[in-house]
Amino acid sequence: MKARLLALVPLLGLAWGQSMALRGEITVWSWDIAAKALEAVVPSFNRLYPNVRVRVVDLGNQQVFDRGLAGCAAGGRNLPDVYSVENNEAEVFWSRFPNCFTDLTTFGANQLRNDFPEFKWTELTMGNRIFAIPWDSGPVVVFYRRDLYQRAGIDPSRIETWDEFIEAGRRMLQVTGGRVRMGTIANGQDDEWFRMLANQNGCFYFNNQGTAVTVNQPGCVRALETIKKLVDAGVVAFGGWNEQIQYFRAGAVASAMFGAWYEGTIRTNAPDQAGNWGVFLMPASQRGGVRAANLGGSALAIPASSRNKEAAWAFVRHALATTEGQITMLREYGLVPSYLPALNDPYVRQPQPYWGNQPIWQLVLGTLGRIPPARGTQYFQEARQILTAVQVDFLAGRYRTAEEALDAAARQISRATGLPIAR
Amino acid sequence: MRTKAPLFFLAPYLFLFGLFWAWPILYSFYLSFLNTRVYPWHLDPGVNWSRLLQDPFFFVALKNTLFILVVQVPLMLVLALLLALALNSALLRLKGFYRFAFFAPVVVGAVAYSAIFRLLFNTEFGAVNAFLQALGHPGYDWLYAPGPAMAVIVIALTWRWTGYNAIILLAGLQSIPRELYEAASLDGASPWQQFWHVTLPGLRPVLLFALVLSIIGTLQLFTEPFLITGGGPGNATMTLGLYLYQQGFRGFNFGYASAIAYTVALLAAGFSFMQMRLWRER
């Protein structure tokens, strides 16, 4: 007993001295507002670790991905100490280059498991190994123009199902003489609406083990049917990322549905519409159904080639697994935390002036626990491409039913990936 | 000694050529036989090539690329020829200005010009639809409907490359000896006859050059579909170059991308060879 206590003393001392002992410089690669958000965390990090210099490099999303790929392919050369990766794309790295990144369980990342919602971990772990820590997430909500809804006499709190959403859309068209639609769908360039709706219905391209194609299962079929209904009713416009922004700026659409990170996009692109916007939960496919999904979100990993892994881990932990770090990023840049303890921070309950003083973060973060898990797998990009093409064909009437379209998609995905179609 | 000296001087070049040209070419051939979607990569000779043969996306990309080859390239070359003739005309003033103006699109950054084309063809706010609506036509959903999206790509390519080809053809026109025209006029040949019997035969090598360059350029086509339509809607404007990029650098599947690259290279070689044979002086 005494011996054990004696052994504890140097351990405690070690922990206390460690924050002073960590020193040197670490480089962090990230993109756009995500990079700025990480920079915003540095001051509070340096109060704890004054001897670590953090250099955040904003390379842009594509560059981070491409250079990460090149670095890993070259055996881990020229990589930073902290690497940002999108959840959907993460598994490509782990499965093609499993030795390129540090297994974070060696730093005790296991203890953080319950601090993040389960769906965030699916793409960041392989077997017992944890390759990255969840960062922001993309709980899906509908952003809407209060003034336009009001003019059309639509009460967003009464839109609970997609059928009701379509009904409201018809009303909007009628009142505005067909000029204002309810949203914009990226038909042909992306399939994000399909992914949001499928995720909500508990379905995705692949099962959660990543072992089979599930894209033709009932939840996905219902998702594609809903999209067809929206398009057929004429209540949504088609447009990619840029058009979506142009349309809400011009008031050609009265709402937008996306991961909550879109908050910053609306706020910075339409500052003159402050006070006119609000948020409500995504409609369910049937009354009482799930009104939550996830789209996007990122994570931080530590390349195996980092020469200052301890300092890198201290930074990752401080930025992602403390309320202080996460709330800083939420407040400054609208990055939605996936760290569950941060949900109790008073800031989350604060009304947001741009959003008509609605405490939107409470609503957004409240959905985290209800989001069904979904897994991108290393074949995410290919599956997405196939589904994008199939959706165009389906909406153009080239398949008789959504089921037929998704059966075709499943066959194509299965052929491209070698994974069997689940029964 | 005398025979070895040149080799000695060539050595640095040969070394660099081997390292940065020959080696990648050979290595990507080897890669096309590897399964690069597993760790570690391993030899699986059929995996990429058999996928290529039954991949509907690959065939759509091939079909789109060939469509551009058959429709856009001839259209552009005919326009370029007309333009070159006009620029060469003795009647035209301010030649320097026109030559610059038609050549300028090549100099404009691809990203900037693509962004402008996206704006021009925007469904709700674009100038093209505004113009069509002024004429009483409802306009098209240019970037989100398959046919119109392909039309945008064809228009963009033509806008960008016609002037470039016209300048090449103009150089060819100016290399045709004046005496030939003088002799033809003395013999009483009409301008039309002069065009058929003097200009076109004289231009043959230059036209062939422009054609082969355009064919190779089209087979590698990447920039415009990537920046203007993203290959979409769906796969409507997907080209072989774009599909290669997506497989290699978005999907991390280097083996399959290499197989596509080799197919493109073989096609380019085949088409160019065919053109050379067809156009050979008899």
XYZ file of C-alpha atoms in Angstrom:
705
model
C 0.000 0.000 0.000
C 2.696 2.397 1.030
C 4.752 1.481 -1.989
C 1.801 2.223 -4.241
C 1.240 5.621 -2.709
C 4.883 6.374 -3.041
C 4.689 5.485 -6.695
C 1.789 7.880 -7.115
C 3.720 10.883 -5.895
C 6.072 11.185 -8.854
C 3.139 10.482 -11.176
C 1.174 13.414 -9.817
C 4.240 15.566 -9.967
C 4.685 14.511 -13.548
C 1.185 15.578 -14.467
C 1.656 18.922 -12.806
C 5.009 19.542 -14.382
C 3.970 18.271 -17.761
C 2.193 21.371 -18.925
C 5.365 23.365 -18.314
C 7.582 20.668 -19.745
C 5.841 20.539 -23.129
C 7.662 22.841 -25.438
C 8.471 23.454 -29.053
C 6.376 24.329 -32.073
C 3.464 22.438 -33.603
C 1.951 23.010 -37.033
C -1.779 22.628 -37.646
C -3.302 22.282 -41.141
C -6.857 23.370 -41.677
C -9.156 25.427 -43.908
C -11.213 28.618 -44.038
C -13.246 29.418 -40.926
C -12.198 26.110 -39.367
C -8.591 27.325 -39.367
C -9.634 30.652 -37.902
C -11.585 28.846 -35.208
C -8.531 26.805 -34.230
C -6.492 29.986 -34.104
C -9.063 31.433 -31.728
C -8.319 28.595 -29.308
C -4.580 29.233 -29.196
C -4.583 31.992 -26.518
C -6.386 29.854 -23.945
C -4.172 26.899 -24.869
C -1.070 28.986 -24.321
C -2.237 29.979 -20.844
C -1.918 26.287 -19.933
C 1.035 25.451 -22.140
C 3.067 28.627 -22.429
C 6.034 26.909 -24.030
C 4.244 25.456 -27.037
C 4.023 27.638 -30.115
C 1.045 26.752 -32.330
C 1.226 27.602 -36.007
C -2.151 27.226 -37.754
C -1.814 27.059 -41.549
C -4.918 27.732 -43.634
C -4.385 25.695 -46.796
C -7.978 25.458 -47.966
C -10.022 22.283 -47.839
C -8.848 20.718 -51.087
C -5.177 21.426 -50.410
C -5.302 19.842 -46.978
C -6.804 16.701 -48.465
C -4.440 16.560 -51.449
C -1.293 17.271 -49.475
C -2.327 14.805 -46.795
C -2.700 12.192 -49.498
C 0.666 13.050 -51.047
C 2.355 13.042 -47.641
C 0.906 9.690 -46.645
C 1.714 8.171 -50.036
C 5.296 9.342 -49.562
C 5.493 7.448 -46.296
C 4.507 10.275 -43.971
C 6.675 13.054 -45.252
C 6.038 16.797 -44.868
C 2.937 16.380 -42.763
C 1.914 18.731 -39.952
C 1.584 17.825 -36.272
C -2.200 18.234 -36.295
C -4.221 17.348 -39.386
C -7.853 18.300 -40.120
C -9.967 15.733 -41.894
C -13.620 15.622 -42.862
C -15.479 12.741 -41.265
C -16.823 11.477 -44.568
C -13.387 11.313 -46.103
C -11.566 10.111 -43.015
C -11.785 6.386 -43.658
C -9.981 6.678 -46.941
C -6.912 7.702 -44.976
C -7.140 5.009 -42.322
C -7.772 2.177 -44.746
C -5.276 3.124 -47.437
C -2.581 4.430 -45.096
C -3.139 2.923 -41.634
C 0.410 3.721 -40.520
C 0.283 7.356 -41.500
C -1.581 8.474 -38.369
C -1.076 7.981 -34.649
C -3.405 5.623 -32.814
C -4.739 8.067 -30.229
C -5.660 5.369 -27.730
C -1.984 5.504 -26.734
C -2.795 8.955 -25.327
C -5.894 7.713 -23.554
C -8.394 8.802 -26.184
C -10.579 5.906 -25.005
C -11.570 7.960 -21.997
C -13.160 10.536 -24.270
C -15.519 8.054 -25.888
C -18.585 8.996 -23.895
C -17.967 12.700 -24.268
C -18.974 12.610 -27.927
C -22.110 11.208 -29.568
C -21.621 7.704 -30.890
C -22.360 8.657 -34.522
C -19.278 10.871 -34.601
C -16.946 7.973 -33.838
C -18.036 5.551 -36.557
C -15.717 6.968 -39.182
C -12.821 7.814 -36.896
C -12.119 4.390 -35.471
C -10.901 1.138 -36.941
C -11.190 -1.889 -34.702
C -9.782 -0.786 -31.352
C -7.830 2.081 -32.818
C -8.891 5.719 -32.663
C -7.365 7.793 -35.438
C -8.978 11.172 -34.843
C -11.003 13.105 -32.292
C -14.418 14.462 -33.350
C -14.476 18.191 -33.911
C -17.510 19.992 -35.251
C -20.619 18.244 -36.446
C -23.413 19.070 -38.833
C -26.780 18.562 -37.152
C -29.303 19.263 -39.889
C -31.895 21.983 -39.396
C -34.063 24.148 -41.623
C -33.090 27.819 -41.769
C -36.058 29.977 -42.764
C -36.970 33.563 -43.532
C -39.382 34.729 -40.836
C -40.698 37.587 -42.949
C -41.442 35.459 -46.019
C -43.053 32.678 -44.005
C -45.158 35.216 -42.198
C -46.300 36.857 -45.401
C -47.406 33.473 -46.733
C -49.119 32.688 -43.429
C -46.905 29.698 -42.723
C -46.241 28.731 -39.127
C -42.933 26.833 -39.020
C -43.791 25.260 -35.682
C -46.586 23.379 -37.438
C -44.369 21.861 -40.111
C -43.662 18.437 -38.651
C -43.612 16.211 -41.704
C -42.370 16.513 -45.260
C -45.934 16.472 -46.521
C -46.647 19.530 -44.409
C -43.474 21.155 -45.725
C -44.664 20.596 -49.294
C -48.103 21.938 -48.405
C -46.464 25.075 -46.980
C -44.399 25.337 -50.157
C -47.515 25.312 -52.316
C -48.868 28.116 -50.229
C -45.634 30.070 -50.599
C -45.780 29.701 -54.382
C -49.374 30.815 -54.424
C -48.875 33.883 -52.260
C -45.738 35.057 -54.084
C -46.986 34.363 -57.573
C -44.559 31.466 -58.005
C -41.489 33.592 -57.295
C -40.415 32.202 -53.925
C -39.678 28.552 -53.358
C -39.006 26.676 -50.139
C -35.433 25.592 -50.748
C -32.685 24.636 -53.157
C -31.641 21.090 -54.038
C -28.238 20.406 -55.584
C -29.592 18.007 -58.154
C -26.847 16.637 -60.372
C -23.888 18.106 -58.520
C -24.393 16.526 -55.154
C -26.875 14.341 -53.331
C -26.832 16.109 -50.003
C -30.623 16.202 -49.637
C -30.718 12.471 -50.196
C -28.034 11.937 -47.569
C -29.795 14.113 -45.014
C -33.154 12.447 -45.564
C -31.708 8.941 -45.708
C -29.722 9.525 -42.516
C -32.875 10.795 -40.830
C -34.613 7.565 -41.825
C -31.736 5.490 -40.436
C -30.426 4.477 -43.857
C -27.221 5.240 -45.752
C -25.073 4.025 -48.665
C -23.449 1.392 -46.457
C -24.264 -0.363 -43.210
C -22.525 0.793 -40.050
C -20.012 -2.018 -40.203
C -19.003 -0.848 -43.660
C -19.428 -4.379 -44.954
C -22.446 -4.106 -47.241
C -24.341 -1.755 -49.534
C -27.653 -0.709 -48.007
C -28.654 2.137 -50.285
C -31.762 0.343 -51.574
C -33.297 -0.275 -48.156
C -36.663 1.208 -47.147
C -35.350 4.330 -45.345
C -33.383 5.343 -48.419
C -36.268 4.582 -50.750
C -38.501 6.835 -48.669
C -35.821 9.582 -48.802
C -35.665 9.511 -52.591
C -39.450 9.421 -52.865
C -39.684 12.521 -50.680
C -37.215 14.359 -52.906
C -39.294 13.479 -55.947
C -42.407 14.758 -54.218
C -40.666 18.047 -53.410
C -39.493 18.468 -56.985
C -42.792 17.436 -58.549
C -44.652 19.921 -56.388
C -42.309 22.629 -57.695
C -41.527 23.891 -54.196
C -37.734 23.571 -54.546
C -35.250 25.041 -57.028
C -32.146 23.301 -58.354
C -28.756 24.805 -57.613
C -25.243 24.020 -56.412
C -23.398 25.656 -53.535
C -23.060 29.054 -55.232
C -26.616 29.221 -56.522
C -27.930 28.275 -53.095
C -26.233 31.345 -51.672
C -27.353 33.587 -54.534
C -30.951 32.439 -54.118
C -31.272 33.108 -50.406
C -29.508 36.428 -50.786
C -31.952 37.432 -53.500
C -34.940 36.135 -51.556
C -35.778 33.614 -54.292
C -36.015 30.890 -51.645
C -37.534 31.182 -48.189
C -35.493 28.468 -46.503
C -32.399 26.317 -46.679
C -31.696 22.930 -45.173
C -28.149 21.984 -44.252
C -25.837 21.003 -41.449
C -25.898 23.717 -38.799
C -22.456 24.939 -39.915
C -24.440 26.693 -42.642
C -25.396 29.240 -39.983
C -22.150 31.134 -40.586
C -22.664 31.001 -44.346
C -26.077 32.647 -44.128
C -25.025 35.168 -41.516
C -21.939 36.341 -43.428
C -23.545 36.280 -46.881
C -26.719 38.119 -45.982
C -25.828 40.512 -43.165
C -28.639 42.822 -44.300
C -31.211 40.107 -43.555
C -30.345 40.107 -39.831
C -33.355 39.464 -37.654
C -35.311 37.992 -40.569
C -34.040 34.468 -40.151
C -35.031 31.644 -37.848
C -34.429 27.932 -37.435
C -36.696 24.909 -37.088
C -36.133 21.152 -36.952
C -36.081 19.234 -40.202
C -39.492 17.714 -40.953
C -39.903 13.967 -40.373
C -40.950 11.483 -43.002
C -44.008 10.684 -40.917
C -45.590 12.176 -37.829
C -43.566 11.399 -34.735
C -40.575 10.315 -36.803
C -36.933 11.331 -36.321
C -36.306 15.015 -36.991
C -32.516 14.908 -36.882
C -29.670 14.024 -39.245
C -26.039 14.881 -39.712
C -24.288 16.334 -42.732
C -20.559 16.839 -42.702
C -18.344 17.647 -39.786
C -14.654 17.216 -39.237
C -12.074 15.723 -36.918
C -8.443 16.261 -35.900
C -5.753 13.623 -36.281
C -2.056 13.476 -35.459
C 0.231 12.182 -38.217
C 2.578 9.426 -37.100
C 5.500 11.460 -38.389
C 4.889 14.314 -35.938
C 7.956 14.948 -33.830
C 6.005 16.603 -31.053
C 3.059 14.278 -30.527
C 2.588 15.118 -26.848
C 2.191 18.811 -27.586
C -0.039 18.015 -30.567
C -2.258 15.837 -28.375
C -2.419 18.528 -25.689
C -3.628 20.977 -28.324
C -6.194 18.608 -29.847
C -7.502 17.797 -26.411
C -7.725 21.412 -25.388
C -9.471 22.502 -28.600
C -11.922 19.619 -28.889
C -12.409 18.017 -25.494
C -12.914 21.071 -23.322
C -15.988 23.238 -23.090
C -13.812 26.319 -23.299
C -12.243 25.305 -26.601
C -15.490 24.212 -28.231
C -17.543 27.201 -27.110
C -14.841 29.573 -28.341
C -15.110 28.061 -31.812
C -18.910 28.110 -31.716
C -19.082 31.734 -30.628
C -16.462 33.063 -33.010
C -17.155 31.015 -36.139
C -20.333 28.998 -35.657
C -18.582 25.620 -35.584
C -21.070 23.286 -33.963
C -19.468 21.325 -31.120
C -19.910 17.606 -30.890
C -18.415 17.603 -27.379
C -21.429 16.774 -25.235
C -20.397 18.558 -21.982
C -20.252 21.809 -24.003
C -24.013 21.585 -24.422
C -24.431 22.766 -20.845
C -22.516 25.971 -21.383
C -24.625 29.093 -20.801
C -23.695 30.420 -24.250
C -25.719 27.659 -25.882
C -28.897 28.998 -24.281
C -28.269 32.589 -25.324
C -30.599 34.196 -27.851
C -28.866 35.046 -31.137
C -29.643 38.518 -32.508
C -29.167 37.586 -36.172
C -31.697 34.796 -35.764
C -34.434 37.006 -34.433
C -33.185 36.412 -30.878
C -33.939 32.725 -31.118
C -31.550 30.594 -28.992
C -30.766 28.504 -32.042
C -27.818 26.567 -30.619
C -29.979 24.956 -27.998
C -32.288 23.684 -30.712
C -29.435 22.574 -32.944
C -27.418 20.824 -30.254
C -30.523 19.251 -28.814
C -30.717 17.017 -31.895
C -27.227 15.543 -31.419
C -28.367 12.611 -29.341
C -31.059 11.635 -31.848
C -28.933 11.487 -34.988
C -28.775 7.947 -36.361
C -25.178 6.830 -37.063
C -24.101 6.572 -40.690
C -20.837 5.492 -42.156
C -19.080 6.970 -45.187
C -16.501 4.177 -45.479
C -13.509 4.523 -47.768
C -15.858 4.373 -50.751
C -17.865 7.461 -49.849
C -16.835 9.520 -52.875
C -17.674 6.807 -55.362
C -21.021 6.021 -53.791
C -21.902 9.692 -53.733
C -21.066 10.092 -57.383
C -23.205 7.134 -58.345
C -26.123 8.322 -56.282
C -25.890 11.837 -57.669
C -26.193 10.430 -61.180
C -29.018 8.069 -60.265
C -30.961 10.870 -58.595
C -30.809 12.992 -61.754
C -32.058 10.089 -63.837
C -34.799 9.271 -61.363
C -36.049 12.857 -61.222
C -35.969 12.984 -65.014
C -38.313 9.978 -65.024
C -35.845 7.357 -66.190
C -36.880 4.884 -63.475
C -40.417 3.907 -62.658
C -40.009 3.859 -58.882
C -37.522 5.061 -56.292
C -36.939 1.447 -55.396
C -35.971 0.579 -58.944
C -33.578 3.559 -59.073
C -31.920 2.602 -55.802
C -31.656 -1.055 -56.796
C -29.709 0.152 -59.821
C -27.591 2.412 -57.590
C -26.910 -0.475 -55.215
C -25.764 -2.697 -58.071
C -23.441 0.013 -59.346
C -21.999 0.782 -55.915
C -21.520 -2.906 -55.266
C -19.705 -3.360 -58.565
C -17.496 -0.326 -57.938
C -16.569 -1.273 -54.380
C -16.740 -5.050 -54.351
C -19.056 -4.949 -51.318
C -22.174 -7.141 -51.392
C -25.681 -5.687 -51.372
C -27.334 -6.302 -47.996
C -30.526 -8.313 -48.011
C 35.929 8.873 -77.159
C 34.227 10.894 -79.850
C 31.177 8.693 -79.634
C 30.962 8.936 -75.879
C 31.286 12.708 -75.535
C 27.717 13.520 -76.644
C 26.354 10.981 -74.220
C 28.289 12.649 -71.453
C 26.731 16.015 -72.266
C 23.298 14.484 -72.619
C 23.539 12.605 -69.348
C 21.932 15.240 -67.095
C 18.992 15.519 -69.466
C 18.647 11.782 -69.833
C 18.764 11.398 -66.088
C 16.022 13.995 -65.516
C 13.969 12.607 -68.382
C 14.231 9.134 -66.923
C 13.324 10.304 -63.443
C 10.418 12.624 -64.216
C 9.051 11.240 -67.497
C 9.982 7.681 -68.209
C 9.728 6.363 -64.674
C 6.224 7.748 -63.952
C 5.014 6.429 -67.294
C 6.324 2.955 -66.554
C 5.267 3.063 -62.925
C 1.681 4.029 -63.707
C 1.530 1.107 -66.136
C 2.602 -1.148 -63.275
C 0.111 0.572 -60.948
C -2.736 -0.251 -63.298
C -2.277 -3.911 -62.355
C -2.341 -3.298 -58.597
C -5.268 -3.245 -56.266
C -4.612 0.139 -54.642
C -7.708 0.155 -52.469
C -6.302 -2.212 -49.882
C -3.361 -1.904 -47.586
C -0.723 -2.838 -48.544
C -1.212 -2.585 -52.313
C -0.898 -5.920 -54.012
C -0.713 -7.336 -57.497
C -4.148 -8.194 -58.854
C -3.804 -7.895 -62.625
C -7.488 -8.041 -63.478
C -8.963 -5.785 -60.845
C -8.725 -2.431 -62.618
C -8.884 -3.491 -66.227
C -11.920 -5.707 -65.740
C -13.646 -2.935 -63.810
C -12.943 -0.580 -66.682
C -14.751 -2.885 -69.077
C -17.932 -2.960 -67.016
C -17.953 0.482 -65.434
C -20.945 2.483 -66.697
C -19.317 5.724 -65.494
C -16.266 5.093 -67.609
C -18.411 4.569 -70.684
C -20.435 7.694 -70.017
C -17.171 9.641 -69.712
C -15.909 8.054 -72.926
C -19.151 8.838 -74.719
C -19.101 12.482 -73.568
C -15.465 12.887 -74.555
C -16.105 11.425 -78.009
C -19.161 13.647 -78.395
C -17.027 16.734 -77.801
C -14.421 15.329 -80.165
C -16.925 14.810 -82.962
C -19.039 17.937 -82.465
C -16.920 20.626 -80.858
C -13.553 20.044 -82.547
C -14.790 20.277 -86.170
C -17.050 23.204 -85.303
C -14.157 25.020 -83.715
C -11.716 24.318 -86.538
C -14.143 25.501 -89.214
C -14.737 28.690 -87.236
C -11.008 29.096 -86.722
C -10.395 28.712 -90.447
C -13.006 31.342 -91.298
C -11.526 33.626 -88.689
C -8.009 33.089 -90.012
C -9.127 33.917 -93.537
C -10.802 37.084 -92.294
C -7.757 38.101 -90.278
C -5.572 37.507 -93.316
C -7.784 39.565 -95.605
C -6.252 42.638 -97.171
C -9.558 44.438 -96.571
C -9.354 44.232 -92.803
C -8.025 47.149 -90.837
C -6.767 47.054 -87.234
C -5.486 43.515 -87.771
C -3.254 43.597 -84.737
C -6.169 44.434 -82.484
C -8.377 41.637 -83.818
C -5.590 39.096 -83.602
C -5.043 40.016 -80.001
C -8.766 40.054 -79.213
C -9.364 36.577 -80.596
C -6.251 35.161 -78.978
C -6.988 36.747 -75.597
C -9.336 34.014 -74.243
C -6.395 31.611 -74.040
C -4.558 34.072 -71.829
C -7.481 34.559 -69.438
C -7.197 32.396 -66.343
C -9.312 29.264 -66.613
C -10.830 29.802 -63.183
C -11.895 33.359 -63.942
C -13.434 32.480 -67.276
C -15.222 29.476 -65.846
C -16.691 31.583 -63.062
C -17.986 34.061 -65.627
C -19.533 31.303 -67.728
C -21.269 29.971 -64.622
C -22.709 33.422 -64.039
C -23.707 33.957 -67.662
C -25.589 30.666 -67.692
C -27.138 30.988 -64.241
C -30.766 29.918 -64.455
C -32.331 32.728 -62.467
C -29.967 35.650 -62.938
C -27.827 34.791 -65.962
C -27.484 37.078 -68.980
C -28.153 34.243 -71.423
C -31.545 33.392 -69.969
C -32.391 37.081 -69.665
C -31.659 37.419 -73.385
C -33.714 34.337 -74.258
C -36.597 35.562 -72.146
C -36.485 38.906 -73.926
C -36.977 36.949 -77.144
C -39.969 35.178 -75.628
C -38.236 31.875 -74.896
C -38.457 30.652 -71.266
C -34.734 29.848 -71.160
C -32.996 26.704 -69.918
C -31.810 25.344 -66.606
C -28.360 25.449 -68.199
C -26.123 23.910 -65.562
C -28.692 21.505 -64.099
C -30.080 19.824 -67.202
C -27.911 17.334 -69.106
C -28.286 18.625 -72.682
C -27.903 22.323 -71.935
C -24.949 21.610 -69.609
C -23.120 19.894 -72.442
C -23.995 22.821 -74.687
C -22.414 25.205 -72.161
C -19.199 23.158 -72.193
C -19.117 23.153 -76.008
C -19.737 26.904 -76.144
C -17.093 27.591 -73.507
C -14.478 25.441 -75.235
C -15.211 27.047 -78.567
C -14.975 30.535 -77.102
C -11.670 29.770 -75.498
C -9.851 27.853 -78.205
C -11.128 29.142 -81.559
C -8.863 32.209 -81.561
C -5.878 30.112 -80.578
C -6.391 27.776 -83.536
C -7.108 30.730 -85.812
C -3.684 32.198 -85.015
C -2.004 28.887 -85.839
C -3.933 28.681 -89.113
C -3.136 32.312 -89.862
C 0.560 31.513 -89.635
C -0.080 28.691 -92.069
C -1.947 30.990 -94.471
C 0.913 33.420 -94.487
C 3.403 30.714 -95.340
C 1.598 29.932 -98.625
C 3.646 31.645 -101.351
C 1.904 34.676 -102.894
C 3.091 33.603 -106.327
C 0.697 30.666 -106.244
C -2.273 33.036 -105.958
C -0.885 35.307 -108.635
C -0.418 32.369 -110.959
C -3.918 31.117 -110.177
C -5.461 34.538 -110.922
C -3.556 34.704 -114.206
C -5.033 31.321 -115.076
C -8.464 32.761 -114.349
C -9.266 30.852 -111.139
C -12.149 32.277 -109.099
C -11.584 33.075 -105.388
C -13.537 29.931 -104.523
C -11.355 27.814 -106.785
C -8.271 29.455 -105.303
C -9.479 28.507 -101.832
C -10.039 24.865 -102.788
C -6.975 24.361 -104.906
C -4.378 26.645 -103.358
C -5.313 27.591 -99.782
C -6.599 24.280 -98.449
C -3.777 22.100 -99.852
C -1.264 24.658 -98.589
C -2.836 24.593 -95.144
C -2.954 20.824 -94.900
C 0.054 20.354 -92.598
C -1.027 23.203 -90.315
C -4.632 22.006 -90.185
C -3.409 18.549 -89.338
C -1.290 20.005 -86.565
C -4.223 21.979 -85.145
C -6.471 18.933 -85.419
C -4.103 16.579 -83.632
C -3.526 19.126 -80.870
C -7.292 19.562 -80.454
C -7.874 15.822 -80.341
C -5.256 15.306 -77.680
C -6.545 18.328 -75.774
C -10.116 17.021 -75.909
C -9.156 13.558 -74.740
C -7.477 15.125 -71.718
C -10.261 17.658 -71.212
C -10.537 18.513 -67.530
C -10.582 22.224 -66.712
C -13.912 23.321 -68.153
C -16.077 20.433 -66.940
C -14.344 20.525 -63.571
C -14.825 24.252 -63.031
C -18.065 24.987 -64.876
C -20.284 21.943 -64.399
C -18.310 19.693 -62.050
C -18.999 16.894 -64.527
C -22.682 17.217 -63.822
C -25.556 17.246 -63.672
C -25.061 13.626 -62.710
C -22.504 12.505 -65.260
C -23.775 14.537 -68.161
C -20.499 16.385 -68.718
C -18.115 13.898 -67.131
C -15.008 13.499 -69.278
C -12.246 10.915 -69.166
C -9.835 13.471 -67.701
C -12.249 14.386 -64.950
C -13.060 10.768 -64.149
C -9.362 9.990 -63.924
C -8.899 12.846 -61.478
C -11.849 11.775 -59.360
C -10.718 8.179 -59.151
C -7.098 9.048 -58.491
C -7.203 12.023 -56.223
C -10.665 12.045 -54.691
C -11.131 8.303 -54.348
C -7.437 7.513 -53.730
C -7.621 4.705 -56.256
C -4.349 5.135 -58.098
C -4.481 1.755 -59.820
C -7.812 2.411 -61.475
C -6.813 5.969 -62.353
C -3.705 4.580 -64.047
C -5.793 2.176 -66.093
C -7.981 5.094 -67.220
C -4.888 7.159 -68.006
C -3.500 4.413 -70.197
C -6.781 4.089 -72.017
C -6.792 7.826 -72.712
C -3.194 7.720 -73.918
C -3.945 4.787 -76.220
C -6.999 6.556 -77.619
C -4.996 9.736 -78.240
C -2.250 7.793 -79.980
C -4.805 5.867 -82.041
C -6.740 8.937 -83.165
C -3.610 10.892 -83.979
C -2.240 7.979 -85.991
C -5.519 7.684 -87.880
C -5.498 11.388 -88.689
C -1.930 11.238 -89.926
C -2.786 8.303 -92.185
C -5.933 9.916 -93.547
C -4.306 13.230 -94.231
C -1.033 11.920 -95.582
C 0.060 13.415 -98.869
C -0.737 10.986 -101.596
